[in-house]
PDB file of C-alpha atoms in Angstrom:
ATOM      1  CA  MET X   1      79.532 -17.644  28.347  1.00 91.00           C
ATOM      2  CA  SER X   2      78.053 -14.526  29.883  1.00 96.00           C
ATOM      3  CA  GLU X   3      74.780 -12.865  28.964  1.00 97.00           C
ATOM      4  CA  LYS X   4      76.711  -9.981  27.374  1.00 97.00           C
ATOM      5  CA  GLU X   5      78.808 -12.363  25.256  1.00 98.00           C
ATOM      6  CA  LEU X   6      75.717 -14.218  24.052  1.00 98.00           C
ATOM      7  CA  ILE X   7      74.025 -10.936  23.140  1.00 98.00           C
ATOM      8  CA  ALA X   8      77.183  -9.826  21.317  1.00 98.00           C
ATOM      9  CA  ALA X   9      77.087 -13.078  19.311  1.00 98.00           C
ATOM     10  CA  ALA X  10      73.464 -12.380  18.336  1.00 98.00           C
ATOM     11  CA  LYS X  11      74.331  -8.818  17.297  1.00 97.00           C
ATOM     12  CA  LEU X  12      77.227 -10.079  15.210  1.00 98.00           C
ATOM     13  CA  ALA X  13      74.945 -12.617  13.519  1.00 98.00           C
ATOM     14  CA  ALA X  14      72.487  -9.845  12.634  1.00 97.00           C
ATOM     15  CA  GLN X  15      75.222  -8.205  10.551  1.00 97.00           C
ATOM     16  CA  SER X  16      74.855 -11.100   8.071  1.00 98.00           C
ATOM     17  CA  SER X  17      71.108 -10.610   7.725  1.00 98.00           C
ATOM     18  CA  TYR X  18      69.568 -10.809   4.279  1.00 98.00           C
ATOM     19  CA  SER X  19      66.685  -8.410   4.822  1.00 97.00           C
ATOM     20  CA  PRO X  20      66.203  -6.292   1.681  1.00 97.00           C
ATOM     21  CA  TYR X  21      62.401  -6.307   2.027  1.00 97.00           C
ATOM     22  CA  THR X  22      61.872  -5.826   5.748  1.00 94.00           C
ATOM     23  CA  ASN X  23      65.061  -3.840   6.372  1.00 95.00           C
ATOM     24  CA  TYR X  24      64.910  -5.373   9.846  1.00 95.00           C
ATOM     25  CA  PRO X  25      68.048  -7.413  10.581  1.00 97.00           C
ATOM     26  CA  VAL X  26      67.636  -9.855  13.449  1.00 98.00           C
ATOM     27  CA  GLY X  27      70.264 -12.017  15.087  1.00 98.00           C
ATOM     28  CA  ALA X  28      69.883 -14.978  17.406  1.00 98.00           C
ATOM     29  CA  ALA X  29      72.399 -16.915  19.460  1.00 98.00           C
ATOM     30  CA  LEU X  30      71.683 -20.247  21.150  1.00 98.00           C
ATOM     31  CA  LEU X  31      73.778 -21.395  24.099  1.00 98.00           C
ATOM     32  CA  PHE X  32      74.014 -25.070  24.973  1.00 98.00           C
ATOM     33  CA  GLY X  33      75.098 -26.609  28.267  1.00 95.00           C
ATOM     34  CA  VAL X  34      78.233 -28.034  26.656  1.00 92.00           C
ATOM     35  CA  GLY X  35      79.348 -24.461  25.898  1.00 94.00           C
ATOM     36  CA  SER X  36      78.496 -24.492  22.194  1.00 97.00           C
ATOM     37  CA  VAL X  37      76.977 -21.370  20.668  1.00 98.00           C
ATOM     38  CA  VAL X  38      75.025 -21.473  17.418  1.00 98.00           C
ATOM     39  CA  THR X  39      73.940 -18.283  15.705  1.00 98.00           C
ATOM     40  CA  GLY X  40      71.434 -17.433  13.026  1.00 98.00           C
ATOM     41  CA  THR X  41      70.117 -14.412  11.194  1.00 98.00           C
ATOM     42  CA  ASN X  42      66.902 -13.704   9.360  1.00 98.00           C
ATOM     43  CA  VAL X  43      66.582 -14.383   5.643  1.00 98.00           C
ATOM     44  CA  ASP X  44      63.923 -12.416   3.760  1.00 98.00           C
ATOM     45  CA  ASN X  45      62.237 -13.715   0.628  1.00 98.00           C
ATOM     46  CA  ALA X  46      60.311 -11.839  -2.047  1.00 97.00           C
ATOM     47  CA  ILE X  47      57.377 -14.032  -1.026  1.00 97.00           C
ATOM     48  CA  TYR X  48      57.300 -12.759   2.544  1.00 93.00           C
ATOM     49  CA  GLY X  49      55.825 -15.923   4.039  1.00 93.00           C
ATOM     50  CA  LEU X  50      58.853 -17.913   2.856  1.00 96.00           C
ATOM     51  CA  GLY X  51      61.312 -15.821   4.877  1.00 97.00           C
ATOM     52  CA  LEU X  52      63.149 -17.378   7.786  1.00 98.00           C
ATOM     53  CA  CYS X  53      63.548 -15.900  11.242  1.00 98.00           C
ATOM     54  CA  ALA X  54      66.936 -15.765  12.939  1.00 98.00           C
ATOM     55  CA  GLU X  55      65.879 -18.155  15.702  1.00 98.00           C
ATOM     56  CA  THR X  56      64.608 -20.739  13.209  1.00 98.00           C
ATOM     57  CA  VAL X  57      67.848 -20.549  11.228  1.00 98.00           C
ATOM     58  CA  ALA X  58      69.885 -21.016  14.427  1.00 98.00           C
ATOM     59  CA  VAL X  59      67.782 -23.999  15.514  1.00 98.00           C
ATOM     60  CA  ALA X  60      68.149 -25.609  12.072  1.00 98.00           C
ATOM     61  CA  LYS X  61      71.924 -25.119  12.226  1.00 98.00           C
ATOM     62  CA  ALA X  62      72.059 -26.620  15.728  1.00 98.00           C
ATOM     63  CA  MET X  63      70.003 -29.623  14.654  1.00 97.00           C
ATOM     64  CA  ALA X  64      72.195 -30.107  11.573  1.00 97.00           C
ATOM     65  CA  ASP X  65      75.242 -30.080  13.863  1.00 96.00           C
ATOM     66  CA  GLY X  66      73.648 -32.694  16.140  1.00 95.00           C
ATOM     67  CA  LEU X  67      72.943 -30.327  19.045  1.00 96.00           C
ATOM     68  CA  ARG X  68      69.594 -31.576  20.274  1.00 93.00           C
ATOM     69  CA  SER X  69      69.760 -31.202  24.038  1.00 94.00           C
ATOM     70  CA  GLY X  70      71.010 -28.838  26.668  1.00 96.00           C
ATOM     71  CA  LEU X  71      69.655 -25.551  25.303  1.00 98.00           C
ATOM     72  CA  THR X  72      70.188 -23.158  28.223  1.00 98.00           C
ATOM     73  CA  ALA X  73      69.847 -19.638  26.797  1.00 98.00           C
ATOM     74  CA  VAL X  74      68.852 -17.701  23.689  1.00 98.00           C
ATOM     75  CA  ALA X  75      69.610 -14.080  22.802  1.00 98.00           C
ATOM     76  CA  VAL X  76      67.510 -12.267  20.201  1.00 98.00           C
ATOM     77  CA  THR X  77      68.394  -8.813  18.936  1.00 97.00           C
ATOM     78  CA  GLY X  78      67.030  -6.499  16.283  1.00 95.00           C
ATOM     79  CA  PRO X  79      68.106  -3.204  14.784  1.00 93.00           C
ATOM     80  CA  SER X  80      68.597  -0.313  17.174  1.00 83.00           C
ATOM     81  CA  ASP X  81      67.482   2.248  14.605  1.00 82.00           C
ATOM     82  CA  ARG X  82      64.009   0.818  13.909  1.00 83.00           C
ATOM     83  CA  GLY X  83      60.822   0.818  15.953  1.00 81.00           C
ATOM     84  CA  ASP X  84      60.650   2.197  19.451  1.00 87.00           C
ATOM     85  CA  GLY X  85      63.848   0.572  20.739  1.00 88.00           C
ATOM     86  CA  ALA X  86      61.925  -1.821  22.984  1.00 92.00           C
ATOM     87  CA  PRO X  87      63.267  -5.352  23.463  1.00 95.00           C
ATOM     88  CA  ILE X  88      62.142  -7.760  20.751  1.00 95.00           C
ATOM     89  CA  THR X  89      60.852 -11.243  21.460  1.00 96.00           C
ATOM     90  CA  PRO X  90      60.741 -14.349  19.296  1.00 98.00           C
ATOM     91  CA  CYS X  91      57.617 -14.543  17.129  1.00 96.00           C
ATOM     92  CA  GLY X  92      55.074 -17.289  17.776  1.00 96.00           C
ATOM     93  CA  ARG X  93      56.576 -19.657  15.212  1.00 96.00           C
ATOM     94  CA  CYS X  94      60.052 -19.220  16.693  1.00 98.00           C
ATOM     95  CA  ARG X  95      58.731 -19.780  20.196  1.00 98.00           C
ATOM     96  CA  GLN X  96      57.348 -23.119  19.010  1.00 97.00           C
ATOM     97  CA  VAL X  97      60.575 -24.050  17.196  1.00 97.00           C
ATOM     98  CA  LEU X  98      62.635 -23.174  20.285  1.00 98.00           C
ATOM     99  CA  ASN X  99      60.218 -25.139  22.463  1.00 97.00           C
ATOM    100  CA  GLU X 100      60.667 -28.235  20.315  1.00 95.00           C
ATOM    101  CA  LEU X 101      64.448 -28.065  20.703  1.00 96.00           C
ATOM    102  CA  ALA X 102      64.231 -27.341  24.436  1.00 96.00           C
ATOM    103  CA  ALA X 103      61.778 -30.217  24.958  1.00 93.00           C
ATOM    104  CA  LEU X 104      64.220 -32.663  23.371  1.00 92.00           C
ATOM    105  CA  GLY X 105      66.629 -31.945  26.220  1.00 93.00           C
ATOM    106  CA  GLY X 106      64.072 -31.228  28.929  1.00 94.00           C
ATOM    107  CA  THR X 107      65.182 -27.615  29.411  1.00 96.00           C
ATOM    108  CA  ASP X 108      63.419 -24.301  29.855  1.00 97.00           C
ATOM    109  CA  PRO X 109      65.968 -21.846  28.466  1.00 98.00           C
ATOM    110  CA  VAL X 110      66.183 -18.219  29.410  1.00 98.00           C
ATOM    111  CA  ILE X 111      65.460 -15.881  26.522  1.00 98.00           C
ATOM    112  CA  TYR X 112      67.298 -12.555  26.431  1.00 98.00           C
ATOM    113  CA  CYS X 113      65.062 -10.148  24.517  1.00 98.00           C
ATOM    114  CA  VAL X 114      67.342  -7.289  23.530  1.00 97.00           C
ATOM    115  CA  GLY X 115      66.286  -3.706  22.966  1.00 95.00           C
ATOM    116  CA  GLU X 116      68.178  -0.500  22.413  1.00 92.00           C
ATOM    117  CA  ASN X 117      68.735   0.214  26.119  1.00 92.00           C
ATOM    118  CA  GLN X 118      67.115  -2.728  27.869  1.00 94.00           C
ATOM    119  CA  VAL X 119      67.316  -6.501  28.011  1.00 97.00           C
ATOM    120  CA  ASN X 120      64.313  -8.479  29.211  1.00 97.00           C
ATOM    121  CA  GLU X 121      65.092 -11.900  30.628  1.00 98.00           C
ATOM    122  CA  VAL X 122      62.233 -14.401  30.444  1.00 98.00           C
ATOM    123  CA  GLN X 123      61.939 -18.180  30.492  1.00 98.00           C
ATOM    124  CA  LEU X 124      60.710 -19.800  27.289  1.00 98.00           C
ATOM    125  CA  SER X 125      57.803 -21.354  29.210  1.00 97.00           C
ATOM    126  CA  GLN X 126      56.622 -17.830  30.061  1.00 97.00           C
ATOM    127  CA  LEU X 127      56.710 -16.804  26.398  1.00 97.00           C
ATOM    128  CA  LEU X 128      54.878 -19.963  25.311  1.00 97.00           C
ATOM    129  CA  PRO X 129      52.695 -21.230  28.155  1.00 95.00           C
ATOM    130  CA  HIS X 130      50.824 -24.490  27.602  1.00 94.00           C
ATOM    131  CA  ALA X 131      53.049 -25.297  24.631  1.00 93.00           C
ATOM    132  CA  PHE X 132      52.354 -28.182  22.296  1.00 90.00           C
ATOM    133  CA  GLY X 133      55.337 -30.464  21.961  1.00 83.00           C
ATOM    134  CA  PRO X 134      56.681 -33.966  21.454  1.00 78.00           C
ATOM    135  CA  ALA X 135      55.113 -35.245  24.677  1.00 80.00           C
ATOM    136  CA  HIS X 136      51.650 -34.614  23.206  1.00 86.00           C
ATOM    137  CA  LEU X 137      52.341 -37.121  20.448  1.00 87.00           C
ATOM    138  CA  ASP X 138      53.120 -40.094  22.723  1.00 79.00           C
TER     139      ASP X 138
END
């Protein structure tokens, strides 16, 4: 799957966003080495802290489907009509959740941070240097 196809999958996922409070639909698409793509979208909650980010939803779906290794790429996209149009990145919690999944398979996936007119490509290890993970618990 190409970068453009993965980004398109994230944008499509964002269309299912439940974001009545933030009005900020986010989509995420995870690509695995076996060719599987798992998508997620954000889910707001009236108690804001109980909302779920798109990346976390996608990781939970992947785990539920038994996909626990081979994460190679992630695309994250937000609305083009909000903010300054700059590429968005996973929040700190999502960086940690993605790191946990990546660590299970020993990968360092590329993260495509999508903006209105720009896509930033960065490795997860650059977004979350010195990450805490499963190896710290051994």
